[in-house]
Tab-separated table of C-alpha atoms and ligand atoms in Angstrom:
chain	number	residue	atom	x	y	z
A	8	MET	CA	0.000	0.000	0.000
A	9	SER	CA	1.071	3.537	-0.603
A	10	GLY	CA	-1.212	6.501	0.011
A	11	GLY	CA	-4.389	4.395	-0.236
A	12	VAL	CA	-3.241	2.796	-3.496
A	13	VAL	CA	-2.701	-0.962	-3.716
A	14	LEU	CA	0.772	-1.537	-5.203
A	15	SER	CA	0.435	-5.324	-5.130
A	16	ASN	CA	-2.091	-7.883	-3.920
A	17	ALA	CA	-0.488	-11.297	-4.313
A	18	ILE	CA	-2.776	-14.228	-3.470
A	19	ALA	CA	-1.726	-17.854	-2.960
A	20	SER	CA	-5.028	-19.676	-3.452
A	21	GLN	CA	-5.356	-23.023	-1.686
A	22	ILE	CA	-8.796	-23.897	-3.091
A	23	GLY	CA	-7.507	-26.770	-5.251
A	24	LEU	CA	-5.724	-28.314	-2.291
A	25	HIS	CA	-8.792	-28.356	-0.012
A	26	ALA	CA	-11.496	-29.037	-2.639
A	27	PRO	CA	-11.254	-32.865	-2.464
A	28	TYR	CA	-12.041	-32.671	1.297
A	29	GLY	CA	-15.132	-30.465	0.836
A	30	GLY	CA	-13.775	-27.726	3.132
A	31	VAL	CA	-10.588	-26.220	4.546
A	32	VAL	CA	-8.316	-28.750	6.319
A	33	PRO	CA	-6.536	-26.736	9.070
A	34	GLU	CA	-3.304	-28.732	9.076
A	35	LEU	CA	-2.920	-28.515	5.298
A	36	ALA	CA	-3.650	-24.771	5.415
A	37	THR	CA	-0.930	-24.284	8.044
A	38	ARG	CA	1.723	-26.136	6.045
A	39	GLU	CA	0.753	-24.295	2.902
A	40	HIS	CA	1.075	-20.926	4.685
A	41	LEU	CA	4.551	-21.880	5.828
A	42	ARG	CA	5.545	-22.904	2.319
A	43	ASN	CA	4.049	-19.857	0.581
A	44	LEU	CA	4.656	-16.947	2.909
A	45	LEU	CA	8.193	-15.895	2.032
A	46	PRO	CA	7.913	-16.449	-1.739
A	47	MET	CA	4.636	-14.469	-1.677
A	48	ALA	CA	6.201	-11.617	0.286
A	49	ARG	CA	9.039	-11.455	-2.257
A	50	GLN	CA	6.507	-11.564	-5.083
A	51	ALA	CA	4.490	-8.713	-3.540
A	52	LEU	CA	7.601	-6.521	-3.187
A	53	HIS	CA	8.622	-7.358	-6.749
A	54	ASP	CA	5.145	-6.485	-8.127
A	55	ALA	CA	5.151	-3.248	-6.121
A	56	GLY	CA	8.628	-2.335	-7.374
A	57	ARG	CA	9.797	-1.648	-3.810
A	58	THR	CA	12.416	-3.052	-1.483
A	59	VAL	CA	11.624	-4.229	2.009
A	60	THR	CA	13.684	-1.408	3.556
A	61	GLN	CA	11.328	1.136	1.943
A	62	MET	CA	8.403	-0.095	4.079
A	63	ASP	CA	7.129	2.298	6.780
A	64	ALA	CA	5.194	-0.403	8.614
A	65	VAL	CA	4.310	-4.094	8.451
A	66	ALA	CA	0.856	-5.595	9.040
A	67	ALA	CA	-0.639	-9.062	9.304
A	68	THR	CA	-3.974	-10.570	10.293
A	69	GLN	CA	-4.060	-11.214	14.043
A	70	GLY	CA	-7.463	-12.901	14.100
A	71	PRO	CA	-10.033	-14.337	13.976
A	72	GLY	CA	-9.181	-17.471	11.982
A	73	LEU	CA	-7.409	-20.812	12.005
A	74	PRO	CA	-4.682	-20.740	14.692
A	75	GLY	CA	-1.919	-22.364	12.607
A	76	ALA	CA	-2.346	-20.044	9.642
A	77	LEU	CA	-2.666	-16.945	11.856
A	78	LEU	CA	0.427	-17.883	13.824
A	79	ILE	CA	2.631	-18.123	10.736
A	80	GLY	CA	1.472	-14.781	9.299
A	81	LEU	CA	1.538	-12.864	12.586
A	82	LYS	CA	4.938	-14.083	13.757
A	83	ALA	CA	6.515	-13.544	10.321
A	84	GLY	CA	5.103	-9.997	10.226
A	85	GLN	CA	6.322	-9.220	13.742
A	86	ALA	CA	9.784	-10.627	12.947
A	87	LEU	CA	10.012	-8.538	9.797
A	88	ALA	CA	8.926	-5.368	11.619
A	89	PHE	CA	11.462	-6.089	14.382
A	90	SER	CA	14.314	-6.573	11.913
A	91	LEU	CA	13.374	-3.379	10.033
A	92	GLY	CA	12.823	-1.378	13.228
A	93	LYS	CA	9.348	-0.352	11.930
A	94	PRO	CA	5.915	-0.407	13.581
A	95	PHE	CA	3.755	-3.509	13.313
A	96	PHE	CA	-0.042	-3.627	13.072
A	97	GLY	CA	-1.983	-6.791	13.984
A	98	ILE	CA	-5.233	-6.387	12.083
A	99	HIS	CA	-8.726	-7.736	12.818
A	100	HIS	CA	-9.824	-9.716	9.754
A	101	HIS	CA	-13.400	-8.415	9.892
A	102	GLU	CA	-12.447	-4.826	10.541
A	103	ALA	CA	-10.388	-5.081	7.339
A	104	HIS	CA	-13.471	-6.407	5.493
A	105	LEU	CA	-15.220	-3.153	6.473
A	106	TYR	CA	-12.611	-1.259	4.424
A	107	SER	CA	-12.443	-3.539	1.373
A	108	PRO	CA	-15.486	-2.006	-0.407
A	109	TRP	CA	-13.596	1.290	-0.573
A	110	ILE	CA	-10.393	-0.035	-2.136
A	111	ALA	CA	-11.181	-0.114	-5.855
A	112	ALA	CA	-13.452	2.909	-6.151
A	113	GLY	CA	-11.593	4.864	-3.479
A	114	PRO	CA	-13.274	6.534	-0.530
A	115	PRO	CA	-15.652	9.450	-1.140
A	116	GLU	CA	-14.229	12.980	-1.005
A	117	GLY	CA	-13.155	13.577	2.589
A	118	GLY	CA	-12.845	9.848	3.450
A	119	PRO	CA	-15.369	7.106	4.299
A	120	ALA	CA	-16.334	8.960	7.473
A	121	LYS	CA	-18.142	11.504	5.255
A	122	ILE	CA	-20.981	9.112	4.532
A	123	GLN	CA	-21.195	7.498	7.919
A	124	PRO	CA	-23.046	6.016	9.559
A	125	SER	CA	-23.088	3.045	7.232
A	126	VAL	CA	-24.233	-0.539	7.572
A	127	SER	CA	-21.783	-3.189	6.428
A	128	LEU	CA	-22.620	-6.780	5.509
A	129	ILE	CA	-19.737	-9.279	5.721
A	130	VAL	CA	-20.694	-12.567	4.083
A	131	SER	CA	-18.174	-15.360	3.621
A	132	GLY	CA	-17.784	-19.093	4.062
A	133	GLY	CA	-17.075	-18.644	7.766
A	134	HIS	CA	-18.996	-15.514	8.753
A	135	THR	CA	-22.226	-13.587	8.291
A	136	LEU	CA	-22.046	-10.266	10.095
A	137	LEU	CA	-24.062	-7.084	10.019
A	138	VAL	CA	-22.067	-4.136	11.367
A	139	GLU	CA	-22.852	-0.495	12.026
A	140	VAL	CA	-19.896	1.739	11.107
A	141	ARG	CA	-20.089	5.132	12.826
A	142	GLY	CA	-16.707	6.467	11.785
A	143	GLU	CA	-13.121	5.473	11.205
A	144	PHE	CA	-12.204	2.578	13.575
A	145	GLN	CA	-15.674	2.865	15.182
A	146	HIS	CA	-18.058	0.013	14.639
A	147	ARG	CA	-20.628	-2.118	16.408
A	148	VAL	CA	-21.788	-5.611	15.488
A	149	LEU	CA	-25.555	-5.590	15.003
A	150	GLY	CA	-26.042	-9.267	14.280
A	151	SER	CA	-24.450	-12.449	13.046
A	152	THR	CA	-25.443	-15.970	12.141
A	153	VAL	CA	-26.621	-18.198	14.950
A	154	ASP	CA	-25.514	-21.331	13.031
A	155	ASP	CA	-24.154	-21.655	9.455
A	156	ALA	CA	-22.634	-18.754	7.518
A	157	ALA	CA	-24.266	-17.711	4.230
A	158	GLY	CA	-21.328	-19.020	2.158
A	159	GLU	CA	-21.403	-22.279	4.114
A	160	CYS	CA	-25.090	-22.605	3.184
A	161	PHE	CA	-24.228	-22.154	-0.516
A	162	ASP	CA	-21.466	-24.764	-0.146
A	163	LYS	CA	-23.670	-27.279	1.705
A	164	VAL	CA	-26.557	-26.907	-0.737
A	165	GLY	CA	-23.985	-27.389	-3.516
A	166	LYS	CA	-22.747	-30.569	-1.873
A	167	LEU	CA	-26.328	-31.928	-1.710
A	168	ILE	CA	-26.654	-31.492	-5.459
A	169	GLY	CA	-23.194	-32.863	-6.224
A	170	LEU	CA	-21.231	-29.665	-6.880
A	171	ALA	CA	-17.558	-29.291	-5.960
A	172	TYR	CA	-16.429	-27.130	-3.023
A	173	PRO	CA	-16.710	-24.153	-2.880
A	174	ALA	CA	-20.094	-24.328	-4.616
A	175	GLY	CA	-21.191	-20.663	-4.345
A	176	PRO	CA	-19.828	-19.537	-7.726
A	177	GLU	CA	-21.325	-22.553	-9.538
A	178	ILE	CA	-24.756	-22.110	-7.885
A	179	ASP	CA	-24.623	-18.447	-8.926
A	180	ARG	CA	-23.841	-19.497	-12.519
A	181	LEU	CA	-26.574	-22.177	-12.671
A	182	ALA	CA	-29.133	-19.925	-10.953
A	183	ALA	CA	-28.684	-17.255	-13.615
A	184	ARG	CA	-30.742	-19.399	-16.012
A	185	GLY	CA	-33.127	-20.847	-13.410
A	186	ASN	CA	-36.476	-19.759	-11.996
A	187	PRO	CA	-36.111	-18.371	-8.438
A	188	ARG	CA	-39.835	-18.946	-7.832
A	189	ALA	CA	-39.813	-22.622	-8.854
A	190	HIS	CA	-39.921	-23.657	-5.200
A	191	ALA	CA	-40.489	-21.442	-2.139
A	192	PHE	CA	-37.747	-22.336	0.363
A	193	PRO	CA	-38.069	-20.747	3.820
A	194	ARG	CA	-36.535	-17.315	4.455
A	195	PRO	CA	-35.085	-17.998	7.926
A	196	MET	CA	-35.436	-15.185	10.479
A	197	LEU	CA	-36.587	-12.743	7.806
A	198	HIS	CA	-39.344	-11.413	10.057
A	199	ASP	CA	-37.408	-11.737	13.290
A	200	PRO	CA	-37.033	-8.204	14.711
A	201	GLY	CA	-33.301	-8.683	15.469
A	202	ASP	CA	-30.333	-8.498	13.106
A	203	ASP	CA	-29.212	-12.126	13.449
A	204	PHE	CA	-29.291	-14.712	10.673
A	205	SER	CA	-29.769	-18.490	10.517
A	206	PHE	CA	-29.020	-20.668	7.502
A	207	SER	CA	-28.825	-24.257	8.732
A	208	GLY	CA	-32.593	-24.810	8.385
A	209	LEU	CA	-32.500	-23.785	4.754
A	210	LYS	CA	-29.888	-26.414	3.968
A	211	THR	CA	-32.110	-28.988	5.739
A	212	SER	CA	-35.171	-27.966	3.763
A	213	VAL	CA	-33.229	-28.370	0.501
A	214	ARG	CA	-32.263	-31.861	1.680
A	215	HIS	CA	-35.894	-32.738	2.504
A	216	PHE	CA	-37.026	-31.329	-0.826
A	217	LEU	CA	-34.535	-33.533	-2.690
A	218	GLU	CA	-35.585	-36.609	-0.712
A	219	LYS	CA	-39.148	-36.021	-1.946
A	220	ASN	CA	-38.185	-34.902	-5.456
A	221	PRO	CA	-35.052	-36.860	-6.433
A	222	ALA	CA	-35.867	-36.483	-10.152
A	223	TRP	CA	-34.925	-32.777	-9.925
A	224	LEU	CA	-31.286	-33.823	-9.675
A	225	ASP	CA	-31.347	-35.552	-13.054
A	226	ASP	CA	-32.983	-32.756	-15.000
A	227	PRO	CA	-30.580	-29.862	-15.804
A	228	ALA	CA	-33.405	-27.318	-16.111
A	229	ARG	CA	-34.881	-28.295	-12.732
A	230	LEU	CA	-31.426	-28.263	-11.180
A	231	ARG	CA	-31.020	-24.663	-12.336
A	232	ASP	CA	-34.463	-23.861	-10.858
A	233	LEU	CA	-33.423	-25.462	-7.586
A	234	CYS	CA	-30.211	-23.402	-7.490
A	235	ALA	CA	-32.128	-20.220	-8.303
A	236	SER	CA	-34.769	-20.948	-5.627
A	237	ALA	CA	-32.252	-21.774	-2.879
A	238	GLN	CA	-30.113	-18.765	-3.809
A	239	ALA	CA	-33.190	-16.498	-3.759
A	240	ALA	CA	-33.982	-17.607	-0.197
A	241	ILE	CA	-30.429	-16.779	1.003
A	242	VAL	CA	-30.239	-13.505	-0.899
A	243	ASP	CA	-33.714	-12.292	0.142
A	244	VAL	CA	-32.799	-12.620	3.813
A	245	LEU	CA	-29.365	-11.001	3.441
A	246	ALA	CA	-30.643	-8.088	1.385
A	247	ALA	CA	-33.839	-7.432	3.348
A	248	LYS	CA	-32.182	-7.496	6.777
A	249	THR	CA	-29.296	-5.298	5.627
A	250	ILE	CA	-31.614	-2.647	4.159
A	251	ARG	CA	-33.915	-2.798	7.178
A	252	ALA	CA	-30.991	-2.195	9.555
A	253	ALA	CA	-29.716	0.681	7.397
A	254	LEU	CA	-33.117	2.414	7.424
A	255	ARG	CA	-33.641	1.856	11.136
A	256	LEU	CA	-30.253	3.372	11.989
A	257	GLY	CA	-30.564	6.270	9.565
A	258	ALA	CA	-27.502	5.057	7.655
A	259	GLN	CA	-26.615	6.729	4.394
A	260	CYS	CA	-24.552	3.936	2.978
A	261	VAL	CA	-24.481	0.141	2.699
A	262	THR	CA	-21.206	-1.716	2.088
A	263	VAL	CA	-20.752	-5.422	1.353
A	264	SER	CA	-17.702	-7.708	1.341
A	265	GLY	CA	-16.702	-11.371	1.791
A	266	GLY	CA	-16.809	-14.133	-0.849
A	267	VAL	CA	-20.630	-14.163	-1.062
A	268	ALA	CA	-20.490	-10.460	-2.014
A	269	CYS	CA	-19.492	-11.821	-5.467
A	270	ASN	CA	-22.982	-13.320	-5.850
A	271	SER	CA	-24.737	-11.691	-8.787
A	272	ALA	CA	-28.264	-11.964	-7.349
A	273	LEU	CA	-27.153	-10.379	-4.069
A	274	ARG	CA	-25.377	-7.558	-5.920
A	275	ARG	CA	-28.429	-6.924	-8.129
A	276	GLN	CA	-30.976	-7.094	-5.310
A	277	LEU	CA	-29.010	-4.758	-3.065
A	278	ALA	CA	-28.445	-2.329	-5.933
A	279	GLU	CA	-32.195	-2.171	-6.616
A	280	ALA	CA	-33.109	-1.820	-2.942
A	281	CYS	CA	-30.505	0.875	-2.273
A	282	GLN	CA	-31.622	2.866	-5.269
A	283	ARG	CA	-35.242	2.614	-4.118
A	284	GLU	CA	-34.387	3.721	-0.592
A	285	GLY	CA	-31.884	6.453	-1.549
A	286	LEU	CA	-28.907	4.685	0.014
A	287	VAL	CA	-25.352	4.760	-1.354
A	288	LEU	CA	-24.167	1.197	-2.084
A	289	ARG	CA	-20.515	0.160	-2.094
A	290	LEU	CA	-20.016	-3.468	-3.123
A	291	ALA	CA	-16.451	-4.677	-2.730
A	292	ASP	CA	-14.806	-5.180	-6.077
A	293	LYS	CA	-14.692	-8.968	-6.645
A	294	ARG	CA	-10.878	-8.995	-6.253
A	295	TYR	CA	-11.223	-7.492	-2.790
A	296	ALA	CA	-14.479	-9.204	-1.718
A	297	THR	CA	-12.817	-12.565	-1.067
A	298	ASP	CA	-10.007	-12.727	1.471
A	299	ASN	CA	-6.994	-10.700	0.398
A	300	ALA	CA	-3.968	-8.870	1.732
A	301	ALA	CA	-4.888	-5.485	0.264
A	302	MET	CA	-7.702	-4.920	2.785
A	303	ILE	CA	-5.302	-5.684	5.641
A	304	GLY	CA	-2.836	-3.181	4.173
A	305	VAL	CA	-5.487	-0.499	3.644
A	306	LEU	CA	-6.609	-0.604	7.253
A	307	ALA	CA	-3.036	-0.768	8.595
A	308	GLU	CA	-2.045	2.279	6.558
A	309	ARG	CA	-5.049	4.229	7.831
A	310	LYS	CA	-4.125	3.308	11.409
A	311	LEU	CA	-0.523	4.349	10.805
A	312	LEU	CA	-1.554	7.699	9.311
A	313	ALA	CA	-4.109	8.299	12.087
A	314	GLY	CA	-1.388	7.805	14.714
A	315	GLN	CA	-3.007	4.703	16.209
A	316	PRO	CA	-0.693	2.782	18.542
A	317	PRO	CA	1.083	-0.150	16.848
A	318	THR	CA	0.638	-3.730	18.059
A	319	SER	CA	3.235	-5.218	20.404
A	320	LEU	CA	5.828	-7.432	18.733
A	321	ASP	CA	5.026	-9.989	21.439
A	322	ALA	CA	1.272	-9.956	20.813
A	323	ASP	CA	-0.375	-13.333	20.312
A	324	ILE	CA	-2.830	-14.470	17.690
A	325	GLN	CA	-6.526	-14.016	18.512
A	326	PRO	CA	-8.284	-16.976	16.856
A	327	ASN	CA	-11.677	-16.011	18.345
A	328	TRP	CA	-11.315	-12.239	18.333
A	329	ALA	CA	-14.746	-10.579	18.446
A	330	LEU	CA	-15.263	-7.461	16.318
B	6	LIG	O1	-14.426	-14.665	1.788
B	6	LIG	P1	-14.173	-16.002	1.209
B	6	LIG	O2	-13.370	-16.076	-0.067
B	6	LIG	O3	-13.443	-16.963	2.217
B	6	LIG	C1	-13.859	-17.202	3.522
B	6	LIG	O4	-14.863	-17.911	3.701
B	6	LIG	O5	-13.186	-16.697	4.435
B	6	LIG	O6	-15.593	-16.676	0.959
B	6	LIG	C2	-15.748	-17.947	0.403
B	6	LIG	C3	-17.232	-18.265	0.349
B	6	LIG	C4	-17.512	-19.696	-0.068
B	6	LIG	O7	-18.494	-20.212	0.793
B	6	LIG	C5	-18.046	-19.555	-1.488
B	6	LIG	O8	-18.938	-20.570	-1.866
B	6	LIG	C6	-18.707	-18.211	-1.428
B	6	LIG	O9	-17.869	-17.416	-0.627
B	6	LIG	N1	-18.860	-17.576	-2.748
B	6	LIG	C7	-20.047	-17.358	-3.343
B	6	LIG	C8	-19.772	-16.788	-4.609
B	6	LIG	N2	-18.417	-16.663	-4.731
B	6	LIG	C9	-17.878	-17.154	-3.575
B	6	LIG	N3	-21.291	-17.599	-2.913
B	6	LIG	C10	-22.298	-17.270	-3.747
B	6	LIG	N4	-22.116	-16.727	-4.975
B	6	LIG	C11	-20.879	-16.468	-5.438
B	6	LIG	N5	-20.722	-15.921	-6.652
B	7	LIG	ZN1	-12.889	-12.997	5.170
């Protein structure tokens, strides 16, 4: 990062490695982090056209996440900062997601704080969070999932219909030519007055539906309808609860990030709703919606420039760090 501009955003994807297991295998992820970290750091510096001694600060994710992977990144970052004599920032993964929608388009004139308060939806394979952002570094969790995350629901529905992990992108693709009203799956907690979500029941109702209608699996057109109908149930809940929270809190802006923010139906539905309600919508660019280093760098640079205290070089990982 330099002055809010991403100079490089190297990503070592492990999807192929974990796909045969139907989810992330912690031990494999840890070993892969160890193998990839230094080559990736060199690659990032090379892409940025900078040397390591030109860095003003170093940052890494401190939590939440898988302990092994966090440990490798955090300790390497702290060691690098120590050897350079530069400040280190241990960043909260979800706080960084709050900043990712601003990376590609850039913040509005005067910074993101100008259109606060905003409501931010973070939707990934591990998390579903609704957050109120009142200003820079000021946020409050409004709600989260009480069971499965939205991305996990996409992946589990995909597994039921025989799609490879992660199934979200393929369901999105199949749903594009399916009928979202072919079957009315439940919209869990849609009318619950709180801001929490629940997705495990939806996965179960897809399973029950397939037990009663196994022929749908063998007909490509019906399979597309099934994908569209299940996706519509997930997206309706995410979009409706996000907009409702924004209106209730008098927010001016809605931001969305996390892997599920790539979903075309979610992007379209939120765009329509925000236009109707006069809300500014910032969807993370697809590159920055899924997990990435740029969002960690963006937040660390803002903390550095704002004079926030750096993180101790002895600080430990926070695998269960609450936002
Ligand atoms: O943020 P992310 O890359 O990784 C973490 O979970 O931390 O999110 C991955 C999740 C997976 O569950 C994947 O199926 C889902 O995001 N996903 C999608 C789409 N692209 C990725 N879900 C629905 N539609 C998509 N287009
Ligand atoms: Zn994430």
